[in-house]
Short mmCIF file of C-alpha atoms and ligand atoms in Angstrom, two decimals:
data_model
loop_
_atom_site.label_atom_id
_atom_site.label_comp_id
_atom_site.label_asym_id
_atom_site.label_seq_id
_atom_site.Cartn_x
_atom_site.Cartn_y
_atom_site.Cartn_z
CA MET A 1 -0.28 17.51 4.03
CA GLN A 2 -3.79 17.50 4.99
CA THR A 3 -4.46 19.34 2.19
CA ASP A 4 -2.15 17.38 -0.06
CA ARG A 5 -4.64 14.46 0.84
CA GLY A 6 -7.60 16.24 0.33
CA GLU A 7 -6.34 17.49 -3.00
CA SER A 8 -5.57 13.72 -3.86
CA ARG A 9 -8.78 12.42 -2.73
CA SER A 10 -11.06 15.12 -4.51
CA LEU A 11 -8.84 14.80 -7.69
CA THR A 12 -9.63 10.97 -7.68
CA PHE A 13 -13.11 11.92 -7.31
CA LYS A 14 -12.81 14.09 -10.61
CA ILE A 15 -11.32 11.18 -12.20
CA VAL A 16 -14.24 8.56 -11.36
CA LEU A 17 -16.41 11.09 -12.43
CA GLY A 18 -14.68 11.93 -16.05
CA MET A 19 -14.87 8.03 -16.30
CA SER A 20 -18.51 7.56 -15.27
CA THR A 21 -19.47 10.59 -17.79
CA GLY A 22 -17.23 9.69 -20.07
CA LEU A 23 -19.16 5.77 -20.10
CA ALA A 24 -22.66 7.45 -20.07
CA VAL A 25 -22.09 9.79 -23.24
CA GLY A 26 -20.29 6.98 -24.72
CA VAL A 27 -22.94 4.30 -24.46
CA LEU A 28 -25.67 7.17 -25.15
CA LEU A 29 -23.79 8.09 -28.67
CA ASN A 30 -23.67 4.11 -29.64
CA TRP A 31 -26.90 3.85 -29.24
CA ILE A 32 -28.05 7.35 -30.98
CA GLY A 33 -25.87 5.83 -34.29
CA ILE A 34 -22.05 7.04 -35.20
CA SER A 35 -22.61 8.74 -38.27
CA GLY A 36 -22.64 12.22 -40.06
CA TRP A 37 -21.66 15.21 -37.43
CA ILE A 38 -21.68 12.86 -34.45
CA GLU A 39 -19.08 11.07 -36.08
CA ASN A 40 -17.03 13.60 -37.62
CA VAL A 41 -17.32 16.38 -34.67
CA VAL A 42 -17.68 14.66 -31.86
CA VAL A 43 -16.34 11.17 -32.11
CA ASP A 44 -13.48 11.76 -34.44
CA GLY A 45 -13.01 15.12 -33.86
CA LEU A 46 -13.38 16.33 -30.04
CA LEU A 47 -13.18 12.91 -28.31
CA HIS A 48 -10.18 11.42 -30.82
CA VAL A 49 -7.99 14.85 -29.99
CA GLY A 50 -8.81 15.26 -26.63
CA GLY A 51 -8.05 11.55 -25.57
CA SER A 52 -4.73 10.92 -28.25
CA ILE A 53 -3.18 14.44 -27.10
CA PHE A 54 -3.97 12.91 -23.21
CA MET A 55 -2.54 9.45 -24.09
CA ALA A 56 0.43 11.05 -26.13
CA SER A 57 1.26 13.25 -22.96
CA LEU A 58 1.68 10.22 -20.30
CA LYS A 59 3.75 8.49 -22.91
CA LEU A 60 5.83 11.15 -23.34
CA LEU A 61 6.86 11.09 -19.78
CA VAL A 62 7.69 7.05 -19.52
CA VAL A 63 11.10 6.98 -21.40
CA PRO A 64 12.79 10.11 -19.27
CA LEU A 65 11.01 9.05 -15.87
CA VAL A 66 12.00 5.54 -16.20
CA PHE A 67 15.44 6.40 -16.87
CA VAL A 68 15.84 9.26 -14.51
CA SER A 69 14.39 7.53 -11.68
CA LEU A 70 16.30 4.07 -12.76
CA VAL A 71 19.51 6.20 -12.66
CA CYS A 72 18.76 7.72 -8.99
CA GLY A 73 17.59 4.19 -7.88
CA THR A 74 20.51 2.13 -8.93
CA ALA A 75 22.95 4.56 -7.72
CA ALA A 76 21.30 4.29 -4.19
CA LEU A 77 21.59 0.62 -4.05
CA ASP A 78 24.80 0.00 -2.21
CA ASP A 79 26.10 -3.12 -3.13
CA VAL A 80 25.80 -5.43 -6.03
CA ALA A 81 24.92 -8.34 -4.33
CA LYS A 82 21.40 -6.43 -3.66
CA LEU A 83 20.64 -5.78 -7.07
CA GLY A 84 20.65 -9.44 -7.88
CA ARG A 85 18.55 -10.35 -4.97
CA VAL A 86 15.85 -7.95 -5.74
CA GLY A 87 16.20 -8.79 -9.23
CA ALA A 88 15.22 -12.62 -8.37
CA LYS A 89 13.02 -11.56 -5.97
CA THR A 90 10.71 -9.32 -8.68
CA LEU A 91 11.22 -11.79 -11.43
CA GLY A 92 10.25 -14.79 -9.22
CA LEU A 93 6.80 -12.94 -7.52
CA TYR A 94 5.72 -11.75 -11.09
CA LEU A 95 6.09 -15.67 -12.46
CA VAL A 96 4.52 -17.06 -9.51
CA THR A 97 1.40 -14.47 -9.48
CA THR A 98 0.74 -15.40 -13.08
CA ALA A 99 0.96 -18.78 -13.17
CA ILE A 100 -1.47 -18.25 -9.77
CA ALA A 101 -3.75 -16.05 -12.63
CA VAL A 102 -3.57 -18.55 -15.52
CA SER A 103 -4.46 -21.82 -13.28
CA LEU A 104 -7.46 -19.49 -11.80
CA ALA A 105 -8.62 -18.97 -15.26
CA LEU A 106 -8.21 -22.62 -16.36
CA ILE A 107 -10.27 -24.24 -13.62
CA ALA A 108 -12.88 -21.22 -13.81
CA ALA A 109 -13.28 -22.03 -17.88
CA THR A 110 -13.48 -25.43 -16.90
CA ILE A 111 -15.99 -25.91 -14.21
CA VAL A 112 -17.97 -23.11 -16.41
CA GLN A 113 -17.71 -24.39 -19.81
CA PRO A 114 -18.42 -21.05 -21.71
CA GLY A 115 -17.66 -22.14 -24.89
CA ALA A 116 -19.88 -25.50 -24.88
CA GLY A 117 -22.29 -25.06 -27.73
CA PHE A 118 -21.29 -21.79 -29.33
CA GLU A 119 -21.83 -21.33 -32.85
CA LEU A 120 -18.94 -21.25 -34.78
CA ASP A 121 -18.45 -18.99 -37.76
CA SER A 122 -16.99 -20.09 -40.29
CA ASP A 123 -15.65 -17.12 -41.74
CA ALA A 124 -13.72 -16.27 -38.31
CA SER A 125 -9.76 -15.13 -39.28
CA PHE A 126 -7.40 -13.84 -37.19
CA GLU A 127 -3.64 -12.33 -38.81
CA VAL A 128 -0.99 -13.56 -36.30
CA GLN A 129 2.23 -11.96 -35.65
CA GLU A 130 5.41 -13.76 -35.28
CA ALA A 131 6.98 -14.06 -31.72
CA PRO A 132 10.27 -13.60 -31.06
CA SER A 133 12.59 -16.68 -30.04
CA LEU A 134 13.78 -16.63 -26.43
CA ALA A 135 17.53 -16.60 -27.64
CA ASP A 136 16.35 -13.12 -29.19
CA VAL A 137 14.64 -12.12 -26.40
CA VAL A 138 18.17 -12.61 -24.23
CA ILE A 139 20.13 -10.54 -26.75
CA ASP A 140 17.56 -7.94 -27.21
CA LEU A 141 18.34 -7.04 -23.83
CA PHE A 142 21.27 -5.56 -24.09
CA PRO A 143 21.02 -2.13 -26.46
CA SER A 144 23.64 -1.63 -28.99
CA ASN A 145 22.57 2.15 -29.20
CA PRO A 146 20.68 3.48 -26.26
CA ILE A 147 19.24 6.08 -27.95
CA ARG A 148 17.57 4.20 -30.31
CA ALA A 149 16.55 2.16 -27.35
CA MET A 150 14.94 5.45 -25.97
CA ALA A 151 13.38 6.39 -28.82
CA GLU A 152 11.58 3.47 -30.06
CA GLY A 153 10.66 2.95 -26.19
CA ASN A 154 12.29 -0.18 -25.25
CA MET A 155 11.61 -0.87 -21.64
CA LEU A 156 13.96 -3.49 -20.98
CA GLN A 157 16.84 -2.40 -22.98
CA ILE A 158 16.22 1.20 -21.26
CA ILE A 159 16.41 -0.73 -17.99
CA VAL A 160 19.58 -2.44 -18.46
CA PHE A 161 21.28 0.80 -20.11
CA ALA A 162 19.93 2.92 -16.92
CA GLY A 163 21.35 0.11 -14.31
CA LEU A 164 24.85 0.41 -16.30
CA PHE A 165 24.54 4.06 -16.35
CA GLY A 166 24.19 4.25 -12.30
CA LEU A 167 26.78 1.75 -11.10
CA GLY A 168 28.86 3.98 -13.36
CA LEU A 169 27.87 7.19 -11.54
CA THR A 170 28.19 4.99 -8.02
CA LEU A 171 32.03 4.23 -9.14
CA SER A 172 32.89 7.50 -10.43
CA GLY A 173 33.38 9.58 -6.91
CA GLU A 174 33.20 13.30 -6.83
CA PRO A 175 32.27 13.39 -10.82
CA GLY A 176 29.48 10.63 -9.95
CA LYS A 177 27.78 12.62 -6.65
CA ARG A 178 27.48 16.12 -8.51
CA LEU A 179 25.81 14.07 -11.55
CA LEU A 180 23.76 12.47 -9.28
CA LYS A 181 22.58 15.11 -7.45
CA PHE A 182 21.35 16.79 -11.10
CA PHE A 183 19.75 13.41 -11.52
CA GLY A 184 17.72 13.69 -8.58
CA ASP A 185 16.64 17.28 -9.53
CA LEU A 186 15.41 16.47 -13.04
CA ASN A 187 13.57 13.17 -11.22
CA SER A 188 11.97 16.07 -8.81
CA VAL A 189 10.94 18.27 -12.01
CA ILE A 190 9.65 15.08 -14.11
CA MET A 191 7.79 14.03 -10.85
CA ARG A 192 5.98 17.33 -10.97
CA LEU A 193 5.37 17.08 -14.38
CA VAL A 194 3.03 13.78 -13.77
CA MET A 195 1.28 15.88 -11.01
CA LEU A 196 0.52 18.49 -13.68
CA LEU A 197 -0.77 16.00 -16.23
CA MET A 198 -2.65 14.28 -13.63
CA SER A 199 -4.68 17.40 -13.27
CA VAL A 200 -5.91 17.51 -16.91
CA ALA A 201 -6.59 13.83 -16.31
CA PRO A 202 -10.40 13.79 -15.55
CA TYR A 203 -10.65 15.51 -19.36
CA GLY A 204 -8.48 13.19 -20.78
CA VAL A 205 -10.23 9.99 -19.15
CA PHE A 206 -13.53 11.22 -19.86
CA CYS A 207 -12.62 11.42 -23.95
CA LEU A 208 -10.71 8.01 -24.05
CA VAL A 209 -13.64 6.19 -22.55
CA ALA A 210 -16.58 8.39 -24.04
CA LYS A 211 -14.58 7.13 -27.30
CA THR A 212 -14.04 3.55 -26.56
CA PHE A 213 -17.89 3.28 -25.56
CA ALA A 214 -18.88 5.20 -28.48
CA LEU A 215 -17.66 2.96 -31.09
CA GLN A 216 -17.83 -0.58 -29.05
CA GLY A 217 -21.32 -1.85 -29.30
CA PHE A 218 -22.61 -4.03 -26.76
CA GLY A 219 -23.73 -6.19 -29.47
CA ALA A 220 -20.46 -8.06 -30.19
CA MET A 221 -20.92 -8.79 -26.49
CA VAL A 222 -24.39 -10.97 -26.62
CA PRO A 223 -23.27 -14.49 -27.83
CA LEU A 224 -19.78 -13.90 -25.59
CA LEU A 225 -21.53 -12.72 -22.41
CA GLN A 226 -20.62 -15.98 -20.85
CA TYR A 227 -16.84 -15.57 -21.78
CA PHE A 228 -17.00 -11.88 -21.04
CA LEU A 229 -18.19 -12.32 -17.19
CA LEU A 230 -15.94 -15.23 -16.63
CA VAL A 231 -13.02 -13.56 -17.33
CA LEU A 232 -14.26 -10.50 -15.32
CA GLY A 233 -14.98 -12.86 -12.39
CA VAL A 234 -11.44 -14.06 -12.50
CA LEU A 235 -9.99 -10.80 -13.07
CA ALA A 236 -11.92 -9.62 -9.79
CA LEU A 237 -11.05 -12.86 -7.93
CA HIS A 238 -7.44 -12.25 -8.30
CA ALA A 239 -7.46 -8.63 -7.63
CA LEU A 240 -9.61 -8.97 -4.56
CA VAL A 241 -8.24 -12.58 -3.22
CA THR A 242 -4.50 -13.17 -4.59
CA TYR A 243 -2.79 -9.70 -4.14
CA PRO A 244 -4.80 -8.88 -1.01
CA SER A 245 -3.65 -12.36 0.80
CA LEU A 246 -0.06 -11.77 -0.75
CA LEU A 247 -0.20 -8.63 0.59
CA ARG A 248 -1.13 -9.19 4.35
CA VAL A 249 0.80 -12.62 4.20
CA LEU A 250 4.31 -11.57 2.92
CA ALA A 251 4.61 -7.95 3.46
CA GLY A 252 2.03 -7.34 6.80
CA LEU A 253 0.26 -4.96 4.52
CA ASN A 254 -3.62 -4.12 5.12
CA PRO A 255 -4.94 -4.30 1.26
CA ILE A 256 -7.73 -2.04 2.00
CA VAL A 257 -5.25 0.53 2.36
CA PHE A 258 -3.28 -0.65 -0.59
CA PHE A 259 -6.47 -0.45 -2.88
CA ARG A 260 -7.51 3.23 -1.51
CA ASN A 261 -3.67 4.42 -2.02
CA MET A 262 -4.07 2.83 -5.67
CA ARG A 263 -7.11 4.47 -7.16
CA ASP A 264 -5.63 6.84 -9.71
CA PRO A 265 -3.37 4.54 -11.35
CA ILE A 266 -6.30 1.99 -11.38
CA ALA A 267 -8.66 4.42 -13.19
CA LEU A 268 -6.06 5.30 -15.33
CA ALA A 269 -5.12 1.64 -16.42
CA PHE A 270 -8.62 1.11 -17.03
CA SER A 271 -9.08 4.44 -18.98
CA THR A 272 -6.15 3.97 -21.31
CA ALA A 273 -5.70 0.24 -21.58
CA SER A 274 -1.72 0.71 -21.63
CA SER A 275 0.52 -0.17 -18.45
CA ASN A 276 2.62 2.12 -20.02
CA ALA A 277 0.99 4.83 -20.41
CA THR A 278 0.06 4.26 -16.69
CA LEU A 279 3.54 3.93 -15.62
CA PRO A 280 4.38 7.79 -14.61
CA VAL A 281 1.44 7.37 -12.51
CA THR A 282 1.81 4.16 -10.88
CA LEU A 283 5.63 4.74 -10.43
CA GLU A 284 4.47 7.99 -8.71
CA THR A 285 2.03 6.51 -6.26
CA VAL A 286 3.76 3.43 -5.56
CA GLU A 287 6.73 5.39 -4.49
CA HIS A 288 5.23 8.50 -2.31
CA LYS A 289 1.26 6.80 -1.87
CA LEU A 290 2.45 3.30 -0.79
CA GLY A 291 5.82 4.23 0.47
CA VAL A 292 8.27 1.52 -1.40
CA GLY A 293 11.47 3.09 -1.82
CA ASN A 294 12.94 5.06 -4.79
CA SER A 295 15.57 2.34 -5.33
CA ILE A 296 13.09 -0.70 -5.46
CA ALA A 297 10.26 0.99 -7.23
CA SER A 298 12.07 2.50 -10.40
CA PHE A 299 13.14 -1.27 -11.01
CA THR A 300 10.08 -3.45 -10.43
CA ILE A 301 7.54 -0.63 -11.99
CA PRO A 302 8.91 -0.19 -15.11
CA LEU A 303 9.99 -3.81 -15.42
CA GLY A 304 6.34 -4.92 -14.55
CA ALA A 305 4.32 -2.94 -16.70
CA THR A 306 6.69 -4.82 -19.41
CA VAL A 307 6.81 -8.25 -18.27
CA ASN A 308 3.93 -8.70 -15.82
CA MET A 309 0.55 -9.20 -17.06
CA ASP A 310 -1.62 -11.25 -14.45
CA GLY A 311 -4.81 -9.91 -16.08
CA THR A 312 -3.72 -10.50 -19.61
CA ALA A 313 -2.95 -13.89 -18.47
CA ILE A 314 -6.47 -14.34 -16.87
CA MET A 315 -8.00 -13.66 -20.40
CA GLN A 316 -5.46 -16.44 -22.07
CA GLY A 317 -6.28 -18.79 -19.75
CA VAL A 318 -10.22 -18.64 -20.24
CA ALA A 319 -9.91 -17.82 -23.64
CA THR A 320 -7.79 -21.19 -24.23
CA GLY A 321 -10.52 -22.81 -22.61
CA PHE A 322 -13.47 -21.16 -24.50
CA ILE A 323 -11.74 -22.12 -28.26
CA ALA A 324 -10.90 -25.61 -27.06
CA GLN A 325 -14.66 -25.82 -26.23
CA ALA A 326 -16.00 -24.51 -29.17
CA TYR A 327 -14.01 -26.27 -31.40
CA GLY A 328 -14.93 -29.21 -29.37
CA ILE A 329 -11.56 -30.37 -28.45
CA ASP A 330 -10.43 -31.85 -25.37
CA LEU A 331 -7.58 -30.55 -23.19
CA SER A 332 -5.39 -33.16 -21.57
CA PRO A 333 -4.00 -32.71 -18.32
CA THR A 334 -0.55 -32.03 -19.57
CA ASP A 335 -2.16 -29.63 -21.64
CA TYR A 336 -3.63 -27.23 -19.08
CA LEU A 337 0.01 -27.63 -17.55
CA MET A 338 1.44 -26.54 -21.01
CA VAL A 339 -0.97 -23.52 -20.82
CA VAL A 340 0.35 -22.31 -17.41
CA LEU A 341 3.96 -22.83 -18.58
CA THR A 342 3.56 -21.17 -22.42
CA ALA A 343 1.26 -17.95 -20.62
CA THR A 344 3.31 -17.03 -17.95
CA LEU A 345 6.71 -17.23 -19.94
CA ALA A 346 5.46 -15.56 -22.62
CA SER A 347 4.71 -12.79 -20.72
CA ILE A 348 8.11 -12.60 -20.54
CA GLY A 349 9.29 -13.84 -23.88
CA THR A 350 6.72 -11.22 -25.87
CA ALA A 351 7.53 -7.92 -23.85
CA GLY A 352 7.63 -4.67 -25.94
CA VAL A 353 5.77 -6.34 -28.45
CA PRO A 354 2.57 -4.26 -29.11
CA GLY A 355 -0.67 -5.89 -29.00
CA VAL A 356 0.88 -8.10 -26.63
CA GLY A 357 -2.10 -9.76 -25.36
CA LEU A 358 -3.24 -11.51 -28.48
CA ILE A 359 0.25 -12.76 -29.65
CA MET A 360 0.30 -14.32 -26.27
CA LEU A 361 -2.71 -15.86 -27.28
CA ALA A 362 -1.57 -17.08 -30.10
CA MET A 363 1.84 -18.90 -28.70
CA VAL A 364 -0.09 -20.54 -25.68
CA LEU A 365 -2.98 -22.12 -28.58
CA ARG A 366 -0.16 -23.27 -31.08
CA GLN A 367 1.51 -24.68 -28.13
CA VAL A 368 -1.72 -27.10 -27.27
CA ASN A 369 -2.69 -27.42 -31.03
CA LEU A 370 -5.59 -25.35 -30.98
CA PRO A 371 -6.81 -23.57 -33.96
CA VAL A 372 -5.40 -19.83 -33.70
CA GLU A 373 -8.04 -18.45 -35.95
CA GLY A 374 -10.19 -19.40 -32.82
CA ILE A 375 -8.94 -15.97 -31.69
CA ALA A 376 -11.17 -14.22 -33.89
CA LEU A 377 -13.97 -15.68 -31.80
CA VAL A 378 -13.01 -13.62 -28.36
CA ILE A 379 -11.78 -10.53 -30.28
CA GLY A 380 -15.14 -8.59 -30.10
CA VAL A 381 -15.10 -8.48 -26.70
CA ASP A 382 -11.31 -7.92 -26.20
CA ARG A 383 -10.94 -3.89 -25.99
CA LEU A 384 -13.73 -3.53 -22.93
CA LEU A 385 -11.44 -6.83 -21.27
CA ASP A 386 -8.17 -4.56 -22.01
CA MET A 387 -9.54 -2.33 -19.90
CA VAL A 388 -10.24 -3.92 -16.76
CA ARG A 389 -7.37 -6.86 -17.14
CA THR A 390 -4.44 -3.47 -17.32
CA ALA A 391 -5.77 -2.13 -14.15
CA VAL A 392 -4.87 -5.72 -13.01
CA ASN A 393 -1.49 -5.72 -14.23
CA VAL A 394 -1.14 -2.22 -12.73
CA THR A 395 -2.26 -3.52 -9.79
CA GLY A 396 -0.18 -6.74 -9.68
CA ASP A 397 2.96 -4.75 -10.59
CA ALA A 398 2.36 -2.71 -7.12
CA SER A 399 1.56 -5.49 -5.46
CA VAL A 400 4.85 -6.93 -6.27
CA SER A 401 6.60 -4.01 -5.76
CA CYS A 402 5.46 -3.47 -1.90
CA ILE A 403 6.22 -7.03 -1.18
CA VAL A 404 9.98 -6.87 -2.47
CA ALA A 405 10.41 -3.77 -0.51
CA ALA A 406 8.97 -5.12 2.63
CA SER A 407 11.24 -7.44 2.34
CA GLU A 408 14.27 -5.26 1.69
CA GLY A 409 13.44 -3.16 4.70
CA GLN A 410 12.70 -0.48 1.68
CA LEU A 411 8.83 0.06 2.57
CA SER A 412 7.93 3.42 4.74
CA ARG A 413 4.94 2.11 6.67
CA GLU A 414 4.33 5.57 7.68
CA ILE A 415 3.60 6.85 3.91
CA PHE A 416 1.56 3.53 3.21
CA ARG A 417 -1.02 4.19 6.27
CA ASP A 418 -0.62 8.18 5.68
CA GLU A 419 -3.46 8.55 2.56
CA SER A 420 -5.86 6.62 4.33
CA GLU A 421 -5.94 8.51 7.34
CA GLY A 422 -9.02 10.88 7.93
CA THR A 423 -10.99 8.55 4.87
N1 LIG B 501 -3.36 -3.65 -22.52
C1 LIG B 501 -2.75 -4.62 -21.63
C2 LIG B 501 -1.48 -3.82 -20.66
O1 LIG B 501 -1.04 -2.77 -21.39
C3 LIG B 501 -1.60 -5.68 -22.12
C4 LIG B 501 -2.70 -6.64 -22.79
O2 LIG B 501 -3.26 -7.68 -22.47
O3 LIG B 501 -2.86 -6.77 -24.29
O4 LIG B 501 -1.08 -3.74 -20.07
#
């Protein structure tokens, strides 16, 4: 146990080292200029290939892990009423934390006024992708073909299918028990693969971060500095005040221990800018370092990675204020309320759509009659903000998972504390 903890600490150290060297190398390459062999061999060669292989290996574990882990989790839930209660609590908390996140963002944007006096560039343009209707989203929860759902990585459909399968397993007596043992073994093997992948994470993270910063000049940031810093400030406020308060008050947990145990998924979310790719590591951490029982973690974490995006909601709140100010349009109190409602519900409605943050922002802007082209104003710094807000998204999922588990008596406080001992 002691060595496990020691290994885990030194791995985190290596991941952070990979991230910081990646950042330094990326900034240096960008400063030298991306052309010739630097472009062909280093950025589009080594960094691109290394980063893509790492991302693909993380993603390849997502579908099998979610399915297997959730089948085990549902089969362990002894009654259906409990499933409904856990579902309602989880969704309720996801909605409340997102509403708090947008509200904080709107208040901050109103006080700081980052878009006041911003020079509008008339060439700005942005192609909007259509968001699906609410009816379609509900119908779409149910897969007509589970293999297709898995092939497409449709998380909500996989969750529904795995839940049904787990239920079938529990109701099947002896054959169900035999199969459940097999699923339990499969789960351990996949978790082992997650650990294996984590051992090469420092290199993967280095490639991803170096490539992003090599391509992403800081030039685009200068006119948007106020917007950029404001989004960062609200993200920090939400992560360091909202979640810790909820963890303390609703679950009696020490936030410092929580963050210490969450360092790997947070670092990975930052490097990959994808809650989905981080999912295997988040799930592993929530179960084995935060002590959340498998039946709660296997449901709350995949659901959260898909529908709970507080960091993204914060970007939307600040961006809405910024765009309104840049175009000189005043928002009424009703508009503010609409922004909170739309951004909160949009996070569920757009589940599973790629490039989700900007589609949600388009929906929010439309709702309050702001020009959707305004998105082009903030797109220049979006990639960098995406990294930080994904880290917040993942932290939010894990916080809610802990709170729900604590309320259901499914949180092992021993495991939660264990990781912090001796540090
Ligand atoms: N990259 C974010 C995530 O995967 C979503 C977004 O903000 O676009 O959590």
